[in-house]
Amino acid sequence: MHDIVIGVDLGGTNIKAGAVSYDGRVLFRCRTTTEGHMGPAAVVDRIAQAIRDCLAGVEGGRERTAGVCVGSPGPLDLKNGVVLTAPNLPGWVNVPLRAMVEERVGLPCVVENDANAAALGEQWVGAGSGADSLVLLTLGTGIGGGIVLNGKIWHGFTGVAAEIGHMSINPDGPACNCGGRGCIEAYASATAMVRRMREAIAAGRHSSLASKGEKLTARDIYEACVAGDQAALENMHTTGFYLGVAIANILNVLNPEVVVLSGGVTAAGDLLLRPIQQTVREHALEAAREGVRICFSALGDDAGVIGAARSFMTWDIGR
Ligand SMILES: [Zn+2]
């Protein structure tokens, strides 16, 4: 009887894997480093080893496991399980990840976008449990997203839906890595927060963070906020404002029941959530925001693994 799926969360730094039951419990989890510099084949070897560790970690693991899903950075060819490119993984161009994993572990595999998988995990047993529709924003070096509508991931026409980080809120705004301007990622990612903080300090703004120089991180900004640093508090408030503008747009277009924020920056808690909520009140249509919950991830580090497993359980693309 199959009652387990192995979910894998492939990141630029770490590979996380877990044996997940059909009711959303992680029965066994493991984590290893990605070692992306070693190239695709070596990384897939490490994924396969993590899967084998999960199979060995639960009693009767292999017999009980229906299959595997790897949540991968993208863009992807979902139908064929191919990673087209992965900006944080050197050499990853047209990598047939599904076939490579199947060959190594002898189990059926599917490949889903990592942020989509995390969104599905949160909708299944996380912050959006019980809700039919949910939008996830992952706040990190960049900003990723996932959209779940009627309990299913919304992939869009060519499979690249939910690139929320590249929603432009100002066509004359700062340049973004995607080639566009004024993308929310260029305003509210950890990278953008650090850039804005450096600019403020360079412009003569007094801050305890001036001594950090090139080593400044978004985490430092959060910690300075807690210590009462005014320039850092303003930076966090501005970040929340821009996220609020993006979320107001999302509510007006999709009217989801829940919006979930995840990633390191969410450690800032209410310092980030308050300006978001205030901006949403000012910028979203009342009917589009009424009763909508805006909250932080409930699954944290497990979201990608649980969501990948759920992706396999509900998979309906080409196999
Ligand atoms: Zn962009």
mmCIF file of C-alpha atoms and ligand atoms in Angstrom:
data_model
loop_
_atom_site.group_PDB
_atom_site.id
_atom_site.type_symbol
_atom_site.label_atom_id
_atom_site.label_comp_id
_atom_site.label_asym_id
_atom_site.label_seq_id
_atom_site.Cartn_x
_atom_site.Cartn_y
_atom_site.Cartn_z
ATOM 1 C CA MET A 1 0.000 0.000 0.000
ATOM 2 C CA HIS A 2 1.416 3.361 -1.021
ATOM 3 C CA ASP A 3 0.978 5.848 1.792
ATOM 4 C CA ILE A 4 4.130 7.990 1.411
ATOM 5 C CA VAL A 5 5.581 10.399 -1.170
ATOM 6 C CA ILE A 6 9.141 11.749 -1.005
ATOM 7 C CA GLY A 7 9.231 15.523 -1.402
ATOM 8 C CA VAL A 8 12.508 17.225 -2.337
ATOM 9 C CA ASP A 9 13.255 20.944 -2.136
ATOM 10 C CA LEU A 10 16.236 21.774 -4.373
ATOM 11 C CA GLY A 11 17.838 25.098 -3.491
ATOM 12 C CA GLY A 12 21.031 26.885 -4.512
ATOM 13 C CA THR A 13 22.583 26.108 -1.108
ATOM 14 C CA ASN A 14 20.732 23.119 0.367
ATOM 15 C CA ILE A 15 18.781 20.048 -0.711
ATOM 16 C CA LYS A 16 15.959 19.205 1.709
ATOM 17 C CA ALA A 17 13.993 15.983 1.458
ATOM 18 C CA GLY A 18 11.232 14.349 3.465
ATOM 19 C CA ALA A 19 8.999 11.290 3.551
ATOM 20 C CA VAL A 20 5.499 12.765 3.650
ATOM 21 C CA SER A 21 2.302 10.857 4.482
ATOM 22 C CA TYR A 22 -0.910 11.354 2.512
ATOM 23 C CA ASP A 23 -2.295 13.381 5.423
ATOM 24 C CA GLY A 24 0.602 15.851 5.303
ATOM 25 C CA ARG A 25 2.897 14.683 8.089
ATOM 26 C CA VAL A 26 6.657 14.597 7.597
ATOM 27 C CA LEU A 27 7.652 11.131 8.857
ATOM 28 C CA PHE A 28 11.356 11.566 8.170
ATOM 29 C CA ARG A 29 13.440 14.504 6.957
ATOM 30 C CA CYS A 30 16.999 15.020 5.832
ATOM 31 C CA ARG A 31 19.119 17.823 4.484
ATOM 32 C CA THR A 32 22.396 18.047 2.625
ATOM 33 C CA THR A 33 24.353 20.732 0.813
ATOM 34 C CA THR A 34 23.717 21.225 -2.909
ATOM 35 C CA GLU A 35 27.347 21.657 -4.046
ATOM 36 C CA GLY A 36 26.082 23.345 -7.195
ATOM 37 C CA HIS A 37 29.638 24.056 -8.412
ATOM 38 C CA MET A 38 30.023 20.305 -9.097
ATOM 39 C CA GLY A 39 27.478 20.471 -11.918
ATOM 40 C CA PRO A 40 24.052 18.918 -12.599
ATOM 41 C CA ALA A 41 24.972 15.186 -12.512
ATOM 42 C CA ALA A 42 26.680 15.496 -9.116
ATOM 43 C CA VAL A 43 23.779 17.529 -7.699
ATOM 44 C CA VAL A 44 21.284 14.906 -8.906
ATOM 45 C CA ASP A 45 23.445 12.218 -7.246
ATOM 46 C CA ARG A 46 23.039 14.147 -3.987
ATOM 47 C CA ILE A 47 19.266 14.430 -4.522
ATOM 48 C CA ALA A 48 19.116 10.645 -5.131
ATOM 49 C CA GLN A 49 21.083 9.986 -1.945
ATOM 50 C CA ALA A 50 18.716 12.221 0.051
ATOM 51 C CA ILE A 51 15.762 10.263 -1.397
ATOM 52 C CA ARG A 52 17.407 6.939 -0.454
ATOM 53 C CA ASP A 53 18.005 8.257 3.075
ATOM 54 C CA CYS A 54 14.291 9.091 3.335
ATOM 55 C CA LEU A 55 13.301 5.627 2.038
ATOM 56 C CA ALA A 56 15.566 4.050 4.654
ATOM 57 C CA GLY A 57 14.349 6.414 7.372
ATOM 58 C CA VAL A 58 10.819 4.994 7.611
ATOM 59 C CA GLU A 59 9.900 1.354 8.131
ATOM 60 C CA GLY A 60 9.060 -0.329 4.823
ATOM 61 C CA GLY A 61 9.964 2.937 3.104
ATOM 62 C CA ARG A 62 10.437 1.747 -0.454
ATOM 63 C CA GLU A 63 7.292 -0.417 -0.556
ATOM 64 C CA ARG A 64 5.190 2.371 0.930
ATOM 65 C CA THR A 65 6.427 5.125 -1.423
ATOM 66 C CA ALA A 66 4.292 6.061 -4.440
ATOM 67 C CA GLY A 67 6.873 8.381 -5.965
ATOM 68 C CA VAL A 68 8.982 11.501 -5.740
ATOM 69 C CA CYS A 69 8.575 15.172 -6.579
ATOM 70 C CA VAL A 70 11.472 17.581 -6.781
ATOM 71 C CA GLY A 71 10.647 21.242 -6.242
ATOM 72 C CA SER A 72 13.228 23.000 -8.399
ATOM 73 C CA PRO A 73 14.136 26.549 -9.311
ATOM 74 C CA GLY A 74 13.021 27.285 -12.854
ATOM 75 C CA PRO A 75 11.835 27.971 -15.511
ATOM 76 C CA LEU A 76 10.850 24.361 -16.143
ATOM 77 C CA ASP A 77 9.299 22.184 -18.808
ATOM 78 C CA LEU A 78 6.719 20.690 -16.453
ATOM 79 C CA LYS A 79 5.392 18.116 -18.890
ATOM 80 C CA ASN A 80 8.806 16.536 -19.443
ATOM 81 C CA GLY A 81 10.357 17.300 -16.063
ATOM 82 C CA VAL A 82 13.191 19.342 -17.557
ATOM 83 C CA VAL A 83 14.899 22.290 -15.834
ATOM 84 C CA LEU A 84 15.351 24.845 -18.635
ATOM 85 C CA THR A 85 17.600 27.151 -16.598
ATOM 86 C CA ALA A 86 18.259 27.708 -12.892
ATOM 87 C CA PRO A 87 20.017 31.014 -12.148
ATOM 88 C CA ASN A 88 21.515 29.798 -8.835
ATOM 89 C CA LEU A 89 22.744 26.443 -10.169
ATOM 90 C CA PRO A 90 25.766 26.730 -12.481
ATOM 91 C CA GLY A 91 25.527 24.716 -15.719
ATOM 92 C CA TRP A 92 21.843 23.935 -15.393
ATOM 93 C CA VAL A 93 20.533 24.308 -18.953
ATOM 94 C CA ASN A 94 17.935 21.816 -20.246
ATOM 95 C CA VAL A 95 18.642 19.320 -17.454
ATOM 96 C CA PRO A 96 16.257 16.290 -17.695
ATOM 97 C CA LEU A 97 15.867 16.192 -13.910
ATOM 98 C CA ARG A 98 12.856 13.848 -13.849
ATOM 99 C CA ALA A 99 14.546 11.187 -15.983
ATOM 100 C CA MET A 100 17.830 11.505 -14.051
ATOM 101 C CA VAL A 101 16.104 11.032 -10.684
ATOM 102 C CA GLU A 102 13.982 8.103 -11.943
ATOM 103 C CA GLU A 103 17.078 6.383 -13.303
ATOM 104 C CA ARG A 104 18.883 6.740 -9.984
ATOM 105 C CA VAL A 105 16.121 5.785 -7.520
ATOM 106 C CA GLY A 106 13.745 3.603 -9.578
ATOM 107 C CA LEU A 107 10.614 5.500 -8.535
ATOM 108 C CA PRO A 108 8.250 7.664 -10.596
ATOM 109 C CA CYS A 109 9.213 11.327 -10.342
ATOM 110 C CA VAL A 110 7.702 14.675 -11.265
ATOM 111 C CA VAL A 111 9.301 18.124 -11.173
ATOM 112 C CA GLU A 112 7.481 21.241 -9.954
ATOM 113 C CA ASN A 113 8.586 24.857 -9.541
ATOM 114 C CA ASP A 114 9.863 25.284 -5.966
ATOM 115 C CA ALA A 115 7.742 28.316 -5.039
ATOM 116 C CA ASN A 116 4.621 26.743 -6.574
ATOM 117 C CA ALA A 117 5.255 23.646 -4.471
ATOM 118 C CA ALA A 118 5.667 25.719 -1.301
ATOM 119 C CA ALA A 119 2.391 27.528 -2.058
ATOM 120 C CA LEU A 120 0.585 24.191 -2.435
ATOM 121 C CA GLY A 121 2.092 22.955 0.830
ATOM 122 C CA GLU A 122 0.845 26.029 2.712
ATOM 123 C CA GLN A 123 -2.607 25.636 1.140
ATOM 124 C CA TRP A 124 -2.725 21.938 2.022
ATOM 125 C CA VAL A 125 -1.622 21.800 5.663
ATOM 126 C CA GLY A 126 -0.052 25.214 6.395
ATOM 127 C CA ALA A 127 -1.107 28.835 6.803
ATOM 128 C CA GLY A 128 -3.869 28.412 4.195
ATOM 129 C CA SER A 129 -5.169 25.051 5.393
ATOM 130 C CA GLY A 130 -8.878 24.925 4.597
ATOM 131 C CA ALA A 131 -8.711 27.760 2.057
ATOM 132 C CA ASP A 132 -9.393 27.124 -1.648
ATOM 133 C CA SER A 133 -7.205 29.956 -2.931
ATOM 134 C CA LEU A 134 -3.837 31.238 -1.766
ATOM 135 C CA VAL A 135 -0.964 33.340 -3.028
ATOM 136 C CA LEU A 136 2.547 32.856 -1.616
ATOM 137 C CA LEU A 137 5.376 35.373 -1.798
ATOM 138 C CA THR A 138 8.864 34.108 -0.964
ATOM 139 C CA LEU A 139 11.051 36.960 0.226
ATOM 140 C CA GLY A 140 14.758 36.356 -0.215
ATOM 141 C CA THR A 141 17.606 37.417 -2.493
ATOM 142 C CA GLY A 142 14.816 37.710 -5.061
ATOM 143 C CA ILE A 143 11.041 37.448 -4.683
ATOM 144 C CA GLY A 144 9.296 34.287 -5.867
ATOM 145 C CA GLY A 145 5.664 33.380 -5.890
ATOM 146 C CA GLY A 146 3.078 30.646 -6.136
ATOM 147 C CA ILE A 147 -0.636 30.800 -6.875
ATOM 148 C CA VAL A 148 -3.148 28.155 -5.797
ATOM 149 C CA LEU A 149 -6.684 28.502 -7.194
ATOM 150 C CA ASN A 150 -9.501 26.046 -6.427
ATOM 151 C CA GLY A 151 -6.951 23.902 -4.587
ATOM 152 C CA LYS A 152 -4.639 23.592 -7.606
ATOM 153 C CA ILE A 153 -1.410 25.308 -8.629
ATOM 154 C CA TRP A 154 -2.038 27.874 -11.348
ATOM 155 C CA HIS A 155 0.746 27.243 -13.905
ATOM 156 C CA GLY A 156 -0.500 29.604 -16.615
ATOM 157 C CA PHE A 157 -0.402 29.087 -20.384
ATOM 158 C CA THR A 158 3.316 28.310 -20.731
ATOM 159 C CA GLY A 159 3.976 27.264 -17.136
ATOM 160 C CA VAL A 160 5.635 30.444 -15.867
ATOM 161 C CA ALA A 161 2.728 31.959 -13.914
ATOM 162 C CA ALA A 162 3.275 33.520 -10.471
ATOM 163 C CA GLU A 163 6.490 35.428 -11.243
ATOM 164 C CA ILE A 164 5.201 37.884 -8.655
ATOM 165 C CA GLY A 165 8.656 39.342 -8.053
ATOM 166 C CA HIS A 166 8.555 40.794 -11.543
ATOM 167 C CA MET A 167 5.263 42.605 -11.135
ATOM 168 C CA SER A 168 6.269 46.184 -11.915
ATOM 169 C CA ILE A 169 4.869 48.830 -9.602
ATOM 170 C CA ASN A 170 6.772 51.651 -11.315
ATOM 171 C CA PRO A 171 7.839 51.597 -14.994
ATOM 172 C CA ASP A 172 10.369 54.366 -14.208
ATOM 173 C CA GLY A 173 11.700 52.554 -11.140
ATOM 174 C CA PRO A 174 15.072 50.883 -10.473
ATOM 175 C CA ALA A 175 16.419 48.350 -13.009
ATOM 176 C CA CYS A 176 15.667 44.710 -12.224
ATOM 177 C CA ASN A 177 17.659 41.530 -13.021
ATOM 178 C CA CYS A 178 14.906 40.484 -15.463
ATOM 179 C CA GLY A 179 15.597 43.475 -17.707
ATOM 180 C CA GLY A 180 12.490 45.317 -16.574
ATOM 181 C CA ARG A 181 12.105 48.330 -14.284
ATOM 182 C CA GLY A 182 10.414 48.919 -10.972
ATOM 183 C CA CYS A 183 9.690 45.239 -10.308
ATOM 184 C CA ILE A 184 8.619 44.503 -6.738
ATOM 185 C CA GLU A 185 11.839 42.440 -6.441
ATOM 186 C CA ALA A 186 13.853 45.616 -7.088
ATOM 187 C CA TYR A 187 12.026 47.286 -4.146
ATOM 188 C CA ALA A 188 11.346 44.663 -1.500
ATOM 189 C CA SER A 189 13.786 41.739 -1.832
ATOM 190 C CA ALA A 190 16.541 41.371 0.759
ATOM 191 C CA THR A 191 18.941 42.630 -1.922
ATOM 192 C CA ALA A 192 16.842 45.758 -2.486
ATOM 193 C CA MET A 193 16.584 46.435 1.261
ATOM 194 C CA VAL A 194 20.361 46.309 1.611
ATOM 195 C CA ARG A 195 20.854 48.551 -1.436
ATOM 196 C CA ARG A 196 18.382 51.131 -0.084
ATOM 197 C CA MET A 197 20.047 51.058 3.343
ATOM 198 C CA ARG A 198 23.478 51.627 1.782
ATOM 199 C CA GLU A 199 22.128 54.520 -0.272
ATOM 200 C CA ALA A 200 20.625 56.143 2.831
ATOM 201 C CA ILE A 201 23.915 55.819 4.734
ATOM 202 C CA ALA A 202 25.900 57.157 1.738
ATOM 203 C CA ALA A 203 23.512 60.128 1.662
ATOM 204 C CA GLY A 204 24.500 60.925 5.253
ATOM 205 C CA ARG A 205 21.721 59.193 7.174
ATOM 206 C CA HIS A 206 22.829 58.295 10.702
ATOM 207 C CA SER A 207 22.588 54.571 11.456
ATOM 208 C CA SER A 208 24.268 51.945 13.622
ATOM 209 C CA LEU A 209 24.595 49.935 10.390
ATOM 210 C CA ALA A 210 27.130 52.368 8.856
ATOM 211 C CA SER A 211 29.956 50.250 10.351
ATOM 212 C CA LYS A 212 28.811 47.103 8.455
ATOM 213 C CA GLY A 213 30.007 48.414 5.093
ATOM 214 C CA GLU A 214 29.984 45.768 2.349
ATOM 215 C CA LYS A 215 28.973 43.044 4.808
ATOM 216 C CA LEU A 216 25.511 44.510 5.475
ATOM 217 C CA THR A 217 22.643 41.969 5.227
ATOM 218 C CA ALA A 218 18.844 42.153 5.496
ATOM 219 C CA ARG A 219 19.161 40.289 8.799
ATOM 220 C CA ASP A 220 21.365 43.142 10.133
ATOM 221 C CA ILE A 221 18.638 45.590 9.136
ATOM 222 C CA TYR A 222 16.026 43.560 11.028
ATOM 223 C CA GLU A 223 18.268 43.347 14.107
ATOM 224 C CA ALA A 224 18.897 47.108 13.986
ATOM 225 C CA CYS A 225 15.109 47.605 13.867
ATOM 226 C CA VAL A 226 14.714 45.594 17.071
ATOM 227 C CA ALA A 227 17.443 47.760 18.658
ATOM 228 C CA GLY A 228 15.485 50.887 17.694
ATOM 229 C CA ASP A 229 17.635 52.177 14.811
ATOM 230 C CA GLN A 230 15.434 54.809 13.102
ATOM 231 C CA ALA A 231 16.960 54.477 9.622
ATOM 232 C CA ALA A 232 16.541 50.676 9.753
ATOM 233 C CA LEU A 233 12.926 51.023 10.942
ATOM 234 C CA GLU A 234 12.191 53.346 8.028
ATOM 235 C CA ASN A 235 13.807 50.859 5.638
ATOM 236 C CA MET A 236 11.573 48.046 6.960
ATOM 237 C CA HIS A 237 8.511 50.293 6.767
ATOM 238 C CA THR A 238 9.310 51.191 3.146
ATOM 239 C CA THR A 239 9.785 47.496 2.314
ATOM 240 C CA GLY A 240 6.376 46.737 3.851
ATOM 241 C CA PHE A 241 4.830 49.604 1.893
ATOM 242 C CA TYR A 242 6.070 48.256 -1.466
ATOM 243 C CA LEU A 243 5.003 44.710 -0.593
ATOM 244 C CA GLY A 244 1.621 46.140 0.375
ATOM 245 C CA VAL A 245 1.260 47.780 -3.054
ATOM 246 C CA ALA A 246 2.071 44.464 -4.766
ATOM 247 C CA ILE A 247 -0.331 42.529 -2.521
ATOM 248 C CA ALA A 248 -3.106 45.096 -3.141
ATOM 249 C CA ASN A 249 -2.666 44.441 -6.894
ATOM 250 C CA ILE A 250 -2.797 40.685 -6.284
ATOM 251 C CA LEU A 251 -5.996 41.031 -4.240
ATOM 252 C CA ASN A 252 -7.647 43.189 -6.909
ATOM 253 C CA VAL A 253 -6.773 40.718 -9.681
ATOM 254 C CA LEU A 254 -7.173 37.319 -7.981
ATOM 255 C CA ASN A 255 -9.034 37.989 -4.706
ATOM 256 C CA PRO A 256 -7.419 34.997 -2.932
ATOM 257 C CA GLU A 257 -8.553 33.937 0.536
ATOM 258 C CA VAL A 258 -5.035 33.919 1.992
ATOM 259 C CA VAL A 259 -1.735 35.654 1.185
ATOM 260 C CA VAL A 260 1.299 33.976 2.774
ATOM 261 C CA LEU A 261 4.739 35.540 3.136
ATOM 262 C CA SER A 262 7.794 33.365 3.676
ATOM 263 C CA GLY A 263 11.565 33.782 3.806
ATOM 264 C CA GLY A 264 14.154 35.187 6.174
ATOM 265 C CA VAL A 265 12.810 38.745 6.110
ATOM 266 C CA THR A 266 9.578 37.587 7.787
ATOM 267 C CA ALA A 267 11.561 37.294 11.047
ATOM 268 C CA ALA A 268 10.765 41.026 11.286
ATOM 269 C CA GLY A 269 7.173 40.055 12.204
ATOM 270 C CA ASP A 270 4.835 42.974 12.910
ATOM 271 C CA LEU A 271 7.500 45.497 11.847
ATOM 272 C CA LEU A 272 6.907 44.209 8.319
ATOM 273 C CA LEU A 273 3.266 43.093 8.557
ATOM 274 C CA ARG A 274 1.851 46.386 9.887
ATOM 275 C CA PRO A 275 2.923 48.594 6.938
ATOM 276 C CA ILE A 276 1.800 45.848 4.545
ATOM 277 C CA GLN A 277 -1.671 45.744 6.083
ATOM 278 C CA GLN A 278 -1.961 49.511 6.210
ATOM 279 C CA THR A 279 -0.971 49.826 2.530
ATOM 280 C CA VAL A 280 -3.370 47.067 1.500
ATOM 281 C CA ARG A 281 -6.185 48.913 3.304
ATOM 282 C CA GLU A 282 -5.323 52.054 1.322
ATOM 283 C CA HIS A 283 -4.704 50.493 -2.096
ATOM 284 C CA ALA A 284 -6.912 47.413 -2.547
ATOM 285 C CA LEU A 285 -10.601 47.547 -3.338
ATOM 286 C CA GLU A 286 -12.558 47.055 -0.140
ATOM 287 C CA ALA A 287 -14.458 44.100 -1.590
ATOM 288 C CA ALA A 288 -11.191 42.477 -2.748
ATOM 289 C CA ARG A 289 -9.541 42.662 0.695
ATOM 290 C CA GLU A 290 -12.511 41.992 2.972
ATOM 291 C CA GLY A 291 -11.832 38.930 5.133
ATOM 292 C CA VAL A 292 -8.555 38.162 3.328
ATOM 293 C CA ARG A 293 -5.858 36.853 5.636
ATOM 294 C CA ILE A 294 -2.294 38.152 5.136
ATOM 295 C CA CYS A 295 0.073 36.094 7.256
ATOM 296 C CA PHE A 296 3.452 34.393 7.536
ATOM 297 C CA SER A 297 4.307 30.834 6.525
ATOM 298 C CA ALA A 298 3.148 28.152 8.974
ATOM 299 C CA LEU A 299 5.337 25.369 7.532
ATOM 300 C CA GLY A 300 8.586 27.376 7.434
ATOM 301 C CA ASP A 301 11.469 25.230 6.270
ATOM 302 C CA ASP A 302 9.160 22.257 5.545
ATOM 303 C CA ALA A 303 6.903 24.071 3.051
ATOM 304 C CA GLY A 304 8.923 23.095 -0.027
ATOM 305 C CA VAL A 305 9.201 19.428 0.963
ATOM 306 C CA ILE A 306 5.542 19.025 1.996
ATOM 307 C CA GLY A 307 4.358 20.962 -1.052
ATOM 308 C CA ALA A 308 6.515 18.913 -3.426
ATOM 309 C CA ALA A 309 5.017 15.719 -1.998
ATOM 310 C CA ARG A 310 1.510 17.135 -2.416
ATOM 311 C CA SER A 311 2.375 18.094 -6.010
ATOM 312 C CA PHE A 312 3.073 14.433 -6.789
ATOM 313 C CA MET A 313 -0.193 13.358 -5.116
ATOM 314 C CA THR A 314 -2.235 15.806 -7.219
ATOM 315 C CA TRP A 315 -0.151 15.745 -10.434
ATOM 316 C CA ASP A 316 -2.187 15.932 -13.655
ATOM 317 C CA ILE A 317 0.292 17.228 -16.248
ATOM 318 C CA GLY A 318 1.182 14.683 -18.918
ATOM 319 C CA ARG A 319 1.471 11.597 -16.682
HETATM 320 ZN ZN ZN B 1 12.007 42.045 -12.737
#
